[in-house]
């Protein structure tokens, strides 16, 4: 690691700590002077910490955490911000082939996280005049269905639900499920599976 890279990392940690101290202090309606009195630090030191103008010792971090009545780890929240996210513009997303595709159904995956077996799988499903009812799905985990437009009868195990725009259904994916009767086309629904 170069010296400049090291400075970037340490500066980032100080900014995160400063932002967290300010966040927790203001959330508790504490002035800098009140936090200084609680921690035994000077008001000037509190200001330097909040503006990331100084590095904190471990003792200072513990004093701040005690003064704010939070765990020390809360002061580092956000330091490891390199997290996976997927942003999908309207009308975008990858179209995938599933068992319903051959029956005129379109499945547009709205996002996926790399290497996460426990991640949600949001899919926009569109059923049109060309769509047929097809065999039901079964999979581990749960699924949430939110009907955006149209009307359909959705089956889950022995039960049938007549769904209209705005209706939702949360189900156990192990039970056979899927559209049974397409009542008003086009039908668009959001299906979010969690495995």
Tab-separated table of N, CA, C and O in Angstrom, residues 71-188:
chain	number	residue	atom	x	y	z
A	71	UNK	N	-22.547	1.245	21.217
A	71	UNK	CA	-21.367	0.383	21.138
A	71	UNK	C	-20.268	1.073	20.318
A	71	UNK	O	-20.565	1.854	19.417
A	72	UNK	N	-19.029	0.788	20.622
A	72	UNK	CA	-17.905	1.380	19.890
A	72	UNK	C	-18.038	1.112	18.390
A	72	UNK	O	-17.741	1.969	17.561
A	73	UNK	N	-18.517	-0.077	18.049
A	73	UNK	CA	-18.627	-0.437	16.628
A	73	UNK	C	-19.567	0.485	15.853
A	73	UNK	O	-19.420	0.648	14.646
A	74	UNK	N	-20.519	1.110	16.553
A	74	UNK	CA	-21.442	2.030	15.871
A	74	UNK	C	-20.700	3.226	15.293
A	74	UNK	O	-21.144	3.831	14.318
A	75	UNK	N	-19.550	3.567	15.865
A	75	UNK	CA	-18.773	4.703	15.356
A	75	UNK	C	-18.107	4.400	14.017
A	75	UNK	O	-17.681	5.307	13.314
A	76	UNK	N	-18.021	3.138	13.664
A	76	UNK	CA	-17.390	2.734	12.398
A	76	UNK	C	-18.410	2.391	11.324
A	76	UNK	O	-18.037	2.021	10.214
A	77	UNK	N	-19.690	2.504	11.635
A	77	UNK	CA	-20.726	2.130	10.682
A	77	UNK	C	-20.583	2.965	9.414
A	77	UNK	O	-20.591	4.179	9.454
A	78	UNK	N	-20.419	2.286	8.293
A	78	UNK	CA	-20.240	2.981	7.020
A	78	UNK	C	-18.802	2.970	6.539
A	78	UNK	O	-18.508	3.363	5.419
A	79	UNK	N	-17.868	2.508	7.378
A	79	UNK	CA	-16.459	2.484	6.971
A	79	UNK	C	-16.210	1.445	5.889
A	79	UNK	O	-15.342	1.609	5.053
A	80	UNK	N	-16.979	0.375	5.906
A	80	UNK	CA	-16.823	-0.666	4.888
A	80	UNK	C	-17.952	-0.552	3.872
A	80	UNK	O	-18.758	-1.443	3.701
A	81	UNK	N	-18.005	0.580	3.184
A	81	UNK	CA	-19.130	0.883	2.301
A	81	UNK	C	-19.067	0.202	0.943
A	81	UNK	O	-19.938	0.400	0.127
A	82	UNK	N	-18.057	-0.609	0.680
A	82	UNK	CA	-17.969	-1.276	-0.606
A	82	UNK	C	-18.893	-2.483	-0.607
A	82	UNK	O	-18.485	-3.610	-0.357
A	83	UNK	N	-20.167	-2.236	-0.827
A	83	UNK	CA	-21.189	-3.280	-0.837
A	83	UNK	C	-21.799	-3.368	-2.226
A	83	UNK	O	-21.885	-2.389	-2.950
A	84	UNK	N	-22.265	-4.537	-2.575
A	84	UNK	CA	-22.842	-4.784	-3.887
A	84	UNK	C	-24.250	-4.208	-3.964
A	84	UNK	O	-25.023	-4.302	-3.011
A	85	UNK	N	-24.575	-3.605	-5.083
A	85	UNK	CA	-25.915	-3.087	-5.344
A	85	UNK	C	-26.176	-3.167	-6.840
A	85	UNK	O	-25.238	-3.159	-7.638
A	86	UNK	N	-27.435	-3.254	-7.212
A	86	UNK	CA	-27.818	-3.270	-8.622
A	86	UNK	C	-28.894	-2.217	-8.835
A	86	UNK	O	-29.905	-2.228	-8.140
A	87	UNK	N	-28.655	-1.312	-9.800
A	87	UNK	CA	-29.644	-0.294	-10.153
A	87	UNK	C	-30.139	-0.616	-11.551
A	87	UNK	O	-29.342	-0.828	-12.468
A	88	UNK	N	-31.457	-0.668	-11.717
A	88	UNK	CA	-32.040	-1.010	-13.010
A	88	UNK	C	-32.999	0.094	-13.430
A	88	UNK	O	-33.965	0.378	-12.725
A	89	UNK	N	-32.716	0.715	-14.570
A	89	UNK	CA	-33.591	1.768	-15.096
A	89	UNK	C	-34.910	1.158	-15.564
A	89	UNK	O	-34.978	-0.011	-15.935
A	90	UNK	N	-35.945	1.981	-15.584
A	90	UNK	CA	-37.249	1.549	-16.054
A	90	UNK	C	-37.142	0.970	-17.463
A	90	UNK	O	-36.502	1.548	-18.330
A	91	UNK	N	-37.734	-0.190	-17.665
A	91	UNK	CA	-37.700	-0.833	-18.971
A	91	UNK	C	-36.445	-1.646	-19.222
A	91	UNK	O	-36.322	-2.313	-20.251
A	92	UNK	N	-35.490	-1.592	-18.309
A	92	UNK	CA	-34.245	-2.343	-18.472
A	92	UNK	C	-34.322	-3.617	-17.652
A	92	UNK	O	-35.377	-3.987	-17.153
A	93	UNK	N	-33.198	-4.269	-17.482
A	93	UNK	CA	-33.152	-5.534	-16.762
A	93	UNK	C	-32.963	-6.658	-17.753
A	93	UNK	O	-33.323	-6.538	-18.926
A	94	UNK	N	-32.396	-7.754	-17.296
A	94	UNK	CA	-32.132	-8.852	-18.222
A	94	UNK	C	-33.358	-9.744	-18.347
A	94	UNK	O	-33.973	-10.131	-17.358
A	95	UNK	N	-33.708	-10.034	-19.588
A	95	UNK	CA	-34.825	-10.936	-19.850
A	95	UNK	C	-34.298	-12.352	-19.752
A	95	UNK	O	-33.274	-12.688	-20.349
A	96	UNK	N	-34.965	-13.176	-18.946
A	96	UNK	CA	-34.495	-14.544	-18.744
A	96	UNK	C	-35.499	-15.538	-19.302
A	96	UNK	O	-36.688	-15.238	-19.447
A	97	UNK	N	-35.015	-16.703	-19.598
A	97	UNK	CA	-35.863	-17.774	-20.097
A	97	UNK	C	-36.199	-18.694	-18.929
A	97	UNK	O	-35.311	-19.165	-18.226
A	98	UNK	N	-37.484	-18.898	-18.720
A	98	UNK	CA	-37.960	-19.810	-17.678
A	98	UNK	C	-39.036	-20.687	-18.287
A	98	UNK	O	-39.420	-20.496	-19.431
A	99	UNK	N	-39.569	-21.581	-17.498
A	99	UNK	CA	-40.542	-22.524	-18.055
A	99	UNK	C	-41.767	-21.842	-18.638
A	99	UNK	O	-42.406	-22.377	-19.520
A	100	UNK	N	-42.103	-20.647	-18.163
A	100	UNK	CA	-43.261	-19.946	-18.706
A	100	UNK	C	-42.975	-19.187	-19.984
A	100	UNK	O	-43.893	-18.775	-20.692
A	101	UNK	N	-41.693	-18.985	-20.315
A	101	UNK	CA	-41.331	-18.177	-21.480
A	101	UNK	C	-41.926	-18.750	-22.756
A	101	UNK	O	-42.410	-18.017	-23.612
A	102	UNK	N	-41.903	-20.068	-22.887
A	102	UNK	CA	-42.436	-20.694	-24.097
A	102	UNK	C	-43.940	-20.496	-24.221
A	102	UNK	O	-44.520	-20.721	-25.268
A	103	UNK	N	-44.580	-20.056	-23.150
A	103	UNK	CA	-46.022	-19.807	-23.162
A	103	UNK	C	-46.347	-18.322	-23.307
A	103	UNK	O	-47.453	-17.897	-23.005
A	104	UNK	N	-45.349	-17.523	-23.741
A	104	UNK	CA	-45.599	-16.104	-23.983
A	104	UNK	C	-45.417	-15.214	-22.778
A	104	UNK	O	-45.829	-14.062	-22.797
A	105	UNK	N	-44.799	-15.707	-21.727
A	105	UNK	CA	-44.568	-14.902	-20.531
A	105	UNK	C	-43.176	-14.280	-20.622
A	105	UNK	O	-42.230	-14.927	-21.050
A	106	UNK	N	-43.053	-13.014	-20.189
A	106	UNK	CA	-41.745	-12.371	-20.164
A	106	UNK	C	-41.304	-12.203	-18.721
A	106	UNK	O	-42.048	-11.698	-17.897
A	107	UNK	N	-40.060	-12.627	-18.445
A	107	UNK	CA	-39.475	-12.508	-17.112
A	107	UNK	C	-38.281	-11.567	-17.221
A	107	UNK	O	-37.302	-11.865	-17.886
A	108	UNK	N	-38.383	-10.422	-16.562
A	108	UNK	CA	-37.302	-9.437	-16.589
A	108	UNK	C	-36.722	-9.328	-15.187
A	108	UNK	O	-37.361	-8.797	-14.278
A	109	UNK	N	-35.504	-9.870	-15.009
A	109	UNK	CA	-34.849	-9.824	-13.705
A	109	UNK	C	-34.402	-8.389	-13.449
A	109	UNK	O	-33.693	-7.793	-14.259
A	110	UNK	N	-34.832	-7.819	-12.322
A	110	UNK	CA	-34.573	-6.413	-12.023
A	110	UNK	C	-33.292	-6.181	-11.240
A	110	UNK	O	-32.892	-5.041	-11.055
A	111	UNK	N	-32.650	-7.238	-10.785
A	111	UNK	CA	-31.394	-7.059	-10.063
A	111	UNK	C	-30.938	-8.358	-9.440
A	111	UNK	O	-31.751	-9.236	-9.151
A	112	UNK	N	-29.636	-8.464	-9.281
A	112	UNK	CA	-29.047	-9.639	-8.637
A	112	UNK	C	-27.747	-9.224	-7.970
A	112	UNK	O	-27.037	-8.353	-8.477
A	113	UNK	N	-27.451	-9.805	-6.826
A	113	UNK	CA	-26.203	-9.548	-6.131
A	113	UNK	C	-25.263	-10.717	-6.360
A	113	UNK	O	-25.660	-11.869	-6.233
A	114	UNK	N	-24.014	-10.402	-6.692
A	114	UNK	CA	-23.029	-11.440	-6.994
A	114	UNK	C	-22.679	-12.264	-5.759
A	114	UNK	O	-22.459	-11.721	-4.686
A	115	UNK	N	-22.626	-13.568	-5.935
A	115	UNK	CA	-22.142	-14.451	-4.882
A	115	UNK	C	-23.013	-14.541	-3.644
A	115	UNK	O	-22.549	-14.961	-2.597
A	116	UNK	N	-24.268	-14.130	-3.721
A	116	UNK	CA	-25.150	-14.187	-2.553
A	116	UNK	C	-26.239	-15.220	-2.802
A	116	UNK	O	-27.153	-14.995	-3.583
A	117	UNK	N	-26.155	-16.338	-2.120
A	117	UNK	CA	-27.186	-17.366	-2.283
A	117	UNK	C	-28.464	-16.998	-1.537
A	117	UNK	O	-29.527	-17.535	-1.813
A	118	UNK	N	-28.365	-16.057	-0.586
A	118	UNK	CA	-29.533	-15.671	0.204
A	118	UNK	C	-30.192	-14.387	-0.299
A	118	UNK	O	-31.093	-13.859	0.332
A	119	UNK	N	-29.740	-13.885	-1.454
A	119	UNK	CA	-30.249	-12.601	-1.950
A	119	UNK	C	-31.665	-12.740	-2.513
A	119	UNK	O	-32.066	-13.802	-2.979
A	120	UNK	N	-32.398	-11.645	-2.454
A	120	UNK	CA	-33.719	-11.588	-3.078
A	120	UNK	C	-33.549	-11.613	-4.583
A	120	UNK	O	-32.547	-11.143	-5.118
A	121	UNK	N	-34.557	-12.135	-5.287
A	121	UNK	CA	-34.533	-12.134	-6.739
A	121	UNK	C	-35.803	-11.448	-7.230
A	121	UNK	O	-36.850	-12.072	-7.354
A	122	UNK	N	-35.735	-10.123	-7.519
A	122	UNK	CA	-36.917	-9.420	-8.009
A	122	UNK	C	-37.067	-9.600	-9.517
A	122	UNK	O	-36.123	-9.398	-10.276
A	123	UNK	N	-38.254	-9.992	-9.943
A	123	UNK	CA	-38.522	-10.246	-11.359
A	123	UNK	C	-39.836	-9.582	-11.739
A	123	UNK	O	-40.834	-9.724	-11.029
A	124	UNK	N	-39.834	-8.869	-12.872
A	124	UNK	CA	-41.051	-8.272	-13.410
A	124	UNK	C	-41.610	-9.245	-14.442
A	124	UNK	O	-40.944	-9.563	-15.433
A	125	UNK	N	-42.808	-9.756	-14.199
A	125	UNK	CA	-43.417	-10.745	-15.085
A	125	UNK	C	-44.525	-10.060	-15.868
A	125	UNK	O	-45.373	-9.362	-15.299
A	126	UNK	N	-44.527	-10.259	-17.194
A	126	UNK	CA	-45.545	-9.673	-18.060
A	126	UNK	C	-46.255	-10.785	-18.812
A	126	UNK	O	-45.619	-11.624	-19.455
A	127	UNK	N	-47.571	-10.800	-18.717
A	127	UNK	CA	-48.412	-11.763	-19.421
A	127	UNK	C	-49.281	-10.983	-20.402
A	127	UNK	O	-49.943	-10.019	-20.019
A	128	UNK	N	-49.283	-11.388	-21.672
A	128	UNK	CA	-50.038	-10.671	-22.710
A	128	UNK	C	-51.033	-11.608	-23.392
A	128	UNK	O	-51.206	-12.758	-22.970
A	129	UNK	N	-51.645	-11.121	-24.485
A	129	UNK	CA	-52.607	-11.934	-25.239
A	129	UNK	C	-51.994	-13.245	-25.705
A	129	UNK	O	-52.684	-14.237	-25.878
A	130	UNK	N	-50.675	-13.226	-25.918
A	130	UNK	CA	-50.003	-14.425	-26.420
A	130	UNK	C	-49.699	-15.423	-25.302
A	130	UNK	O	-49.200	-16.503	-25.560
A	131	UNK	N	-50.022	-15.057	-24.061
A	131	UNK	CA	-49.664	-15.901	-22.923
A	131	UNK	C	-50.674	-17.013	-22.683
A	131	UNK	O	-51.876	-16.814	-22.828
A	132	UNK	N	-50.161	-18.153	-22.339
A	132	UNK	CA	-50.985	-19.282	-21.921
A	132	UNK	C	-50.706	-19.557	-20.450
A	132	UNK	O	-49.663	-19.204	-19.937
A	133	UNK	N	-51.647	-20.218	-19.793
A	133	UNK	CA	-51.396	-20.690	-18.438
A	133	UNK	C	-50.403	-21.848	-18.570
A	133	UNK	O	-50.394	-22.564	-19.565
A	134	UNK	N	-49.553	-22.028	-17.610
A	134	UNK	CA	-48.476	-23.017	-17.729
A	134	UNK	C	-48.327	-23.789	-16.427
A	134	UNK	O	-48.932	-23.419	-15.420
A	135	UNK	N	-47.505	-24.855	-16.421
A	135	UNK	CA	-47.305	-25.618	-15.180
A	135	UNK	C	-46.815	-24.728	-14.037
A	135	UNK	O	-46.124	-23.734	-14.270
A	136	UNK	N	-47.143	-25.104	-12.821
A	136	UNK	CA	-46.828	-24.288	-11.657
A	136	UNK	C	-45.362	-24.441	-11.250
A	136	UNK	O	-44.698	-25.409	-11.583
A	137	UNK	N	-44.872	-23.417	-10.510
A	137	UNK	CA	-43.495	-23.412	-10.011
A	137	UNK	C	-43.438	-23.990	-8.604
A	137	UNK	O	-44.411	-23.896	-7.846
A	138	UNK	N	-42.279	-24.513	-8.236
A	138	UNK	CA	-41.964	-24.898	-6.862
A	138	UNK	C	-40.486	-24.620	-6.657
A	138	UNK	O	-39.674	-24.913	-7.538
A	139	UNK	N	-40.133	-24.028	-5.530
A	139	UNK	CA	-38.733	-23.730	-5.228
A	139	UNK	C	-38.580	-23.534	-3.723
A	139	UNK	O	-39.544	-23.228	-3.023
A	140	UNK	N	-37.363	-23.688	-3.221
A	140	UNK	CA	-37.140	-23.432	-1.791
A	140	UNK	C	-37.342	-21.953	-1.484
A	140	UNK	O	-37.222	-21.105	-2.367
A	141	UNK	N	-37.637	-21.638	-0.242
A	141	UNK	CA	-37.749	-20.243	0.193
A	141	UNK	C	-39.157	-19.695	0.067
A	141	UNK	O	-40.132	-20.437	0.028
A	142	UNK	N	-39.231	-18.378	0.012
A	142	UNK	CA	-40.518	-17.698	-0.052
A	142	UNK	C	-40.587	-16.839	-1.309
A	142	UNK	O	-39.577	-16.583	-1.959
A	143	UNK	N	-41.799	-16.394	-1.630
A	143	UNK	CA	-41.983	-15.506	-2.779
A	143	UNK	C	-43.076	-14.497	-2.452
A	143	UNK	O	-44.080	-14.834	-1.812
A	144	UNK	N	-42.858	-13.273	-2.903
A	144	UNK	CA	-43.830	-12.194	-2.727
A	144	UNK	C	-44.293	-11.767	-4.110
A	144	UNK	O	-43.476	-11.489	-4.986
A	145	UNK	N	-45.610	-11.731	-4.314
A	145	UNK	CA	-46.207	-11.328	-5.596
A	145	UNK	C	-46.958	-10.021	-5.365
A	145	UNK	O	-47.773	-9.930	-4.446
A	146	UNK	N	-46.698	-9.014	-6.216
A	146	UNK	CA	-47.435	-7.755	-6.145
A	146	UNK	C	-47.961	-7.459	-7.543
A	146	UNK	O	-47.187	-7.269	-8.484
A	147	UNK	N	-49.293	-7.442	-7.688
A	147	UNK	CA	-49.910	-7.233	-8.996
A	147	UNK	C	-49.946	-5.747	-9.330
A	147	UNK	O	-50.521	-4.941	-8.586
A	148	UNK	N	-49.312	-5.399	-10.445
A	148	UNK	CA	-49.235	-3.997	-10.869
A	148	UNK	C	-50.368	-3.624	-11.813
A	148	UNK	O	-50.884	-2.514	-11.756
A	149	UNK	N	-50.742	-4.541	-12.718
A	149	UNK	CA	-51.838	-4.247	-13.653
A	149	UNK	C	-52.496	-5.548	-14.083
A	149	UNK	O	-51.896	-6.617	-14.030
A	150	UNK	N	-53.763	-5.424	-14.526
A	150	UNK	CA	-54.518	-6.584	-14.972
A	150	UNK	C	-55.195	-7.313	-13.822
A	150	UNK	O	-55.209	-6.844	-12.679
A	151	UNK	N	-55.776	-8.464	-14.148
A	151	UNK	CA	-56.432	-9.322	-13.149
A	151	UNK	C	-56.101	-10.761	-13.476
A	151	UNK	O	-56.060	-11.148	-14.655
A	152	UNK	N	-55.895	-11.571	-12.435
A	152	UNK	CA	-55.616	-12.988	-12.651
A	152	UNK	C	-56.017	-13.783	-11.420
A	152	UNK	O	-56.196	-13.244	-10.333
A	153	UNK	N	-56.157	-15.071	-11.638
A	153	UNK	CA	-56.326	-16.001	-10.524
A	153	UNK	C	-54.966	-16.657	-10.333
A	153	UNK	O	-54.408	-17.235	-11.270
A	154	UNK	N	-54.421	-16.526	-9.120
A	154	UNK	CA	-53.099	-17.076	-8.819
A	154	UNK	C	-53.273	-18.227	-7.860
A	154	UNK	O	-53.965	-18.112	-6.853
A	155	UNK	N	-52.673	-19.352	-8.175
A	155	UNK	CA	-52.817	-20.531	-7.342
A	155	UNK	C	-51.609	-20.770	-6.469
A	155	UNK	O	-50.477	-20.492	-6.856
A	156	UNK	N	-51.871	-21.292	-5.269
A	156	UNK	CA	-50.804	-21.730	-4.367
A	156	UNK	C	-51.317	-22.955	-3.635
A	156	UNK	O	-52.235	-22.865	-2.808
A	157	UNK	N	-50.736	-24.113	-3.967
A	157	UNK	CA	-51.254	-25.355	-3.402
A	157	UNK	C	-52.707	-25.506	-3.803
A	157	UNK	O	-53.069	-25.259	-4.950
A	158	UNK	N	-53.589	-25.856	-2.865
A	158	UNK	CA	-55.003	-26.041	-3.197
A	158	UNK	C	-55.798	-24.728	-3.220
A	158	UNK	O	-56.992	-24.734	-3.492
A	159	UNK	N	-55.146	-23.595	-2.952
A	159	UNK	CA	-55.859	-22.326	-2.829
A	159	UNK	C	-55.743	-21.491	-4.096
A	159	UNK	O	-54.742	-21.551	-4.812
A	160	UNK	N	-56.786	-20.683	-4.346
A	160	UNK	CA	-56.803	-19.785	-5.490
A	160	UNK	C	-57.111	-18.372	-5.001
A	160	UNK	O	-57.972	-18.182	-4.139
A	161	UNK	N	-56.386	-17.401	-5.552
A	161	UNK	CA	-56.551	-15.998	-5.153
A	161	UNK	C	-56.826	-15.170	-6.397
A	161	UNK	O	-56.026	-15.164	-7.336
A	162	UNK	N	-57.979	-14.484	-6.409
A	162	UNK	CA	-58.271	-13.569	-7.509
A	162	UNK	C	-57.586	-12.257	-7.190
A	162	UNK	O	-57.908	-11.602	-6.195
A	163	UNK	N	-56.608	-11.895	-8.018
A	163	UNK	CA	-55.770	-10.730	-7.746
A	163	UNK	C	-56.058	-9.609	-8.735
A	163	UNK	O	-56.193	-9.837	-9.934
A	164	UNK	N	-56.152	-8.387	-8.184
A	164	UNK	CA	-56.330	-7.177	-8.985
A	164	UNK	C	-55.169	-6.239	-8.695
A	164	UNK	O	-54.416	-6.448	-7.733
A	165	UNK	N	-55.045	-5.210	-9.491
A	165	UNK	CA	-53.966	-4.234	-9.321
A	165	UNK	C	-53.888	-3.769	-7.872
A	165	UNK	O	-54.893	-3.382	-7.274
A	166	UNK	N	-52.686	-3.852	-7.283
A	166	UNK	CA	-52.481	-3.442	-5.896
A	166	UNK	C	-52.539	-4.589	-4.899
A	166	UNK	O	-52.124	-4.427	-3.754
A	167	UNK	N	-53.047	-5.755	-5.321
A	167	UNK	CA	-53.098	-6.912	-4.426
A	167	UNK	C	-51.719	-7.546	-4.312
A	167	UNK	O	-50.906	-7.481	-5.239
A	168	UNK	N	-51.477	-8.198	-3.183
A	168	UNK	CA	-50.201	-8.881	-2.991
A	168	UNK	C	-50.432	-10.237	-2.345
A	168	UNK	O	-51.471	-10.488	-1.725
A	169	UNK	N	-49.446	-11.107	-2.500
A	169	UNK	CA	-49.516	-12.450	-1.962
A	169	UNK	C	-48.114	-12.860	-1.537
A	169	UNK	O	-47.164	-12.744	-2.317
A	170	UNK	N	-47.968	-13.308	-0.305
A	170	UNK	CA	-46.709	-13.832	0.197
A	170	UNK	C	-46.908	-15.327	0.393
A	170	UNK	O	-47.868	-15.746	1.039
A	171	UNK	N	-45.999	-16.125	-0.184
A	171	UNK	CA	-46.233	-17.562	-0.154
A	171	UNK	C	-44.953	-18.355	0.094
A	171	UNK	O	-43.852	-17.868	-0.121
A	172	UNK	N	-45.132	-19.582	0.536
A	172	UNK	CA	-44.048	-20.539	0.709
A	172	UNK	C	-43.768	-21.151	-0.660
A	172	UNK	O	-44.652	-21.753	-1.273
A	173	UNK	N	-42.548	-20.995	-1.151
A	173	UNK	CA	-42.207	-21.431	-2.501
A	173	UNK	C	-42.268	-22.929	-2.711
A	173	UNK	O	-42.311	-23.394	-3.854
A	174	UNK	N	-42.263	-23.713	-1.627
A	174	UNK	CA	-42.334	-25.169	-1.770
A	174	UNK	C	-43.692	-25.620	-2.296
A	174	UNK	O	-43.807	-26.678	-2.903
A	175	UNK	N	-44.746	-24.817	-2.046
A	175	UNK	CA	-46.076	-25.154	-2.554
A	175	UNK	C	-46.166	-24.798	-4.026
A	175	UNK	O	-45.699	-23.738	-4.443
A	176	UNK	N	-46.767	-25.658	-4.854
A	176	UNK	CA	-46.906	-25.341	-6.277
A	176	UNK	C	-47.676	-24.030	-6.436
A	176	UNK	O	-48.721	-23.844	-5.824
A	177	UNK	N	-47.134	-23.117	-7.260
A	177	UNK	CA	-47.773	-21.813	-7.406
A	177	UNK	C	-47.568	-21.235	-8.801
A	177	UNK	O	-46.605	-21.582	-9.483
A	178	UNK	N	-48.490	-20.348	-9.178
A	178	UNK	CA	-48.397	-19.668	-10.462
A	178	UNK	C	-49.765	-19.216	-10.929
A	178	UNK	O	-50.791	-19.549	-10.329
A	179	UNK	N	-49.801	-18.420	-12.025
A	179	UNK	CA	-51.075	-17.956	-12.578
A	179	UNK	C	-51.919	-19.130	-13.071
A	179	UNK	O	-51.409	-20.015	-13.753
A	180	UNK	N	-53.208	-19.154	-12.712
A	180	UNK	CA	-54.114	-20.210	-13.149
A	180	UNK	C	-55.059	-19.735	-14.236
A	180	UNK	O	-55.371	-20.471	-15.169
A	181	UNK	N	-55.526	-18.493	-14.095
A	181	UNK	CA	-56.496	-17.952	-15.052
A	181	UNK	C	-56.182	-16.480	-15.287
A	181	UNK	O	-56.087	-15.703	-14.329
A	182	UNK	N	-55.997	-16.105	-16.545
A	182	UNK	CA	-55.664	-14.724	-16.903
A	182	UNK	C	-56.972	-14.005	-17.219
A	182	UNK	O	-57.563	-14.209	-18.276
A	183	UNK	N	-57.449	-13.168	-16.293
A	183	UNK	CA	-58.774	-12.573	-16.401
A	183	UNK	C	-58.795	-11.274	-17.194
A	183	UNK	O	-59.760	-10.999	-17.915
A	184	UNK	N	-57.774	-10.443	-17.030
A	184	UNK	CA	-57.738	-9.141	-17.716
A	184	UNK	C	-56.296	-8.846	-18.107
A	184	UNK	O	-55.434	-8.652	-17.256
A	185	UNK	N	-56.054	-8.844	-19.418
A	185	UNK	CA	-54.710	-8.651	-19.941
A	185	UNK	C	-54.512	-7.220	-20.411
A	185	UNK	O	-55.483	-6.543	-20.740
A	186	UNK	N	-53.263	-6.730	-20.469
A	186	UNK	CA	-52.047	-7.411	-20.032
A	186	UNK	C	-51.954	-7.445	-18.504
A	186	UNK	O	-52.516	-6.604	-17.815
A	187	UNK	N	-51.233	-8.418	-18.030
A	187	UNK	CA	-51.002	-8.580	-16.594
A	187	UNK	C	-49.522	-8.357	-16.328
A	187	UNK	O	-48.670	-8.930	-17.012
A	188	UNK	N	-49.225	-7.511	-15.362
A	188	UNK	CA	-47.839	-7.278	-14.957
A	188	UNK	C	-47.770	-7.426	-13.448
A	188	UNK	O	-48.580	-6.832	-12.726
